[in-house]
């Protein structure tokens, strides 16, 4: 009798818990979407104890089903079996004999997006962007892993102690997985002990600037610094992220209107990018250290399509990877309105013919991947009061829009859903040394998943912008690709525009 009472009580408690969960899914403004279209939520009883789950789904194991699962080799109806933090199986059989199934019908189930270029600026400049807001915005846009830049936090991440400070914060505040690039600066470029400490502390690779970074304690590297660091980076098989612009005197019109975008663009011509890439190739040619797998000189945020031929020629001799950003594929200089400094970044957004060449290069594989280079700053630093492009901080806010902006730009160039997953998940995972662990929907991989509707327009209104600052060139831009759900390491972190209350992200550290 006592046993039956306990069982009855457990069933009752489970039913209440299930009701709460169900209510949570209903507790958002898009409830009709739930009823009508995207999601059938089947569940019987929740398990009696669910101590390990942090996300909105409390089941230890569950299955995601849809008519369009992006498998590593193609898109087909399928089921993704998740247990704990891992994908334990994938199947083309959509008849699932399990109690906990989320059927997303004709929505697409893709590997979670990995944004290898984001500035979370914590500690020290949380008023620009922080780990909580930055990763919450990212996860609401389908990004499940971010790799944080060593600046503009204060201090910058150039020593182990500084990396540890970031790790401690990310561990308790992140809504996505967070990895770290360490800074390679003149102070540590030749000090391989400091570099090795950063790697031992979990840094996935290094980032340098070849021009003024805008941050005083993150100096730019020159020829000697890069030459001193290359043997270490190559021997250890580490990616070397480079902001490739070498600044030289340019003739500009001192009377030009500083609120005109063209005035800013003239100060950073394509030559800066080409000179930097030429120097990098020269330094690679001069270094005889054998490169271990994993090493590449990674050209961050390529804006100038004119540099692609030079890169292609050098790739025959050296591991060089290339990234561009969603904003270079979305916007064109001719369309930037006067005074709208939210478009300012470095290198600058260039003309529409250049944009088209970048899109073609991404579609053909000449550019390896697309990132957000999310790098916001407070409106005062963006000179929003004067609209002065020459005074405004350079950096675009857009982590939340990486997936829809990339899709919108690339779909017309022949990139399909599998191609997009390769650009936004698989190639970024490879760059960061995470291949075999992330970037695909396959057994044994981390359960990082985005569920989205490629045909549906996403809402880019300011009201739904979750970044710390709402100023973004993507505001009200018609982007296709609406994210329905994001799963981070098995934890449901976003559903229908709602994000999980608790941050359930984990640290992503280098494993040797
Ligand atoms: Zn950046």
mmCIF file of C-alpha atoms and ligand atoms in Angstrom, residues 117-119 149 151-152 207 209 241 243 300-301 323 325 327 346 371-375 394-396, ligand 1:
data_model
loop_
_atom_site.group_PDB
_atom_site.id
_atom_site.type_symbol
_atom_site.label_atom_id
_atom_site.label_comp_id
_atom_site.label_asym_id
_atom_site.label_seq_id
_atom_site.Cartn_x
_atom_site.Cartn_y
_atom_site.Cartn_z
ATOM 1 C CA UNK A 117 35.163 35.509 -34.237
ATOM 2 C CA UNK A 118 33.324 37.325 -31.468
ATOM 3 C CA UNK A 119 34.368 40.019 -29.004
ATOM 4 C CA UNK A 149 38.800 37.269 -29.125
ATOM 5 C CA UNK A 151 40.447 41.922 -26.992
ATOM 6 C CA UNK A 152 38.597 44.204 -26.204
ATOM 7 C CA UNK A 207 45.223 36.284 -32.693
ATOM 8 C CA UNK A 209 46.847 42.589 -35.373
ATOM 9 C CA UNK A 241 44.334 34.407 -36.612
ATOM 10 C CA UNK A 243 43.869 40.978 -38.658
ATOM 11 C CA UNK A 300 40.402 37.075 -40.347
ATOM 12 C CA UNK A 301 37.510 39.027 -41.845
ATOM 13 C CA UNK A 323 37.291 33.978 -43.224
ATOM 14 C CA UNK A 325 32.051 38.100 -42.221
ATOM 15 C CA UNK A 327 28.304 41.893 -42.997
ATOM 16 C CA UNK A 346 37.777 47.451 -40.228
ATOM 17 C CA UNK A 371 31.959 34.656 -38.885
ATOM 18 C CA UNK A 372 30.147 37.579 -37.273
ATOM 19 C CA UNK A 373 33.143 39.529 -35.895
ATOM 20 C CA UNK A 374 30.565 40.765 -33.426
ATOM 21 C CA UNK A 375 32.295 43.791 -31.923
ATOM 22 C CA UNK A 394 34.961 50.368 -35.769
ATOM 23 C CA UNK A 395 33.002 47.213 -35.031
ATOM 24 C CA UNK A 396 29.706 45.706 -36.110
HETATM 25 ZN ZN1 LIG B 1 37.343 41.176 -34.607
#
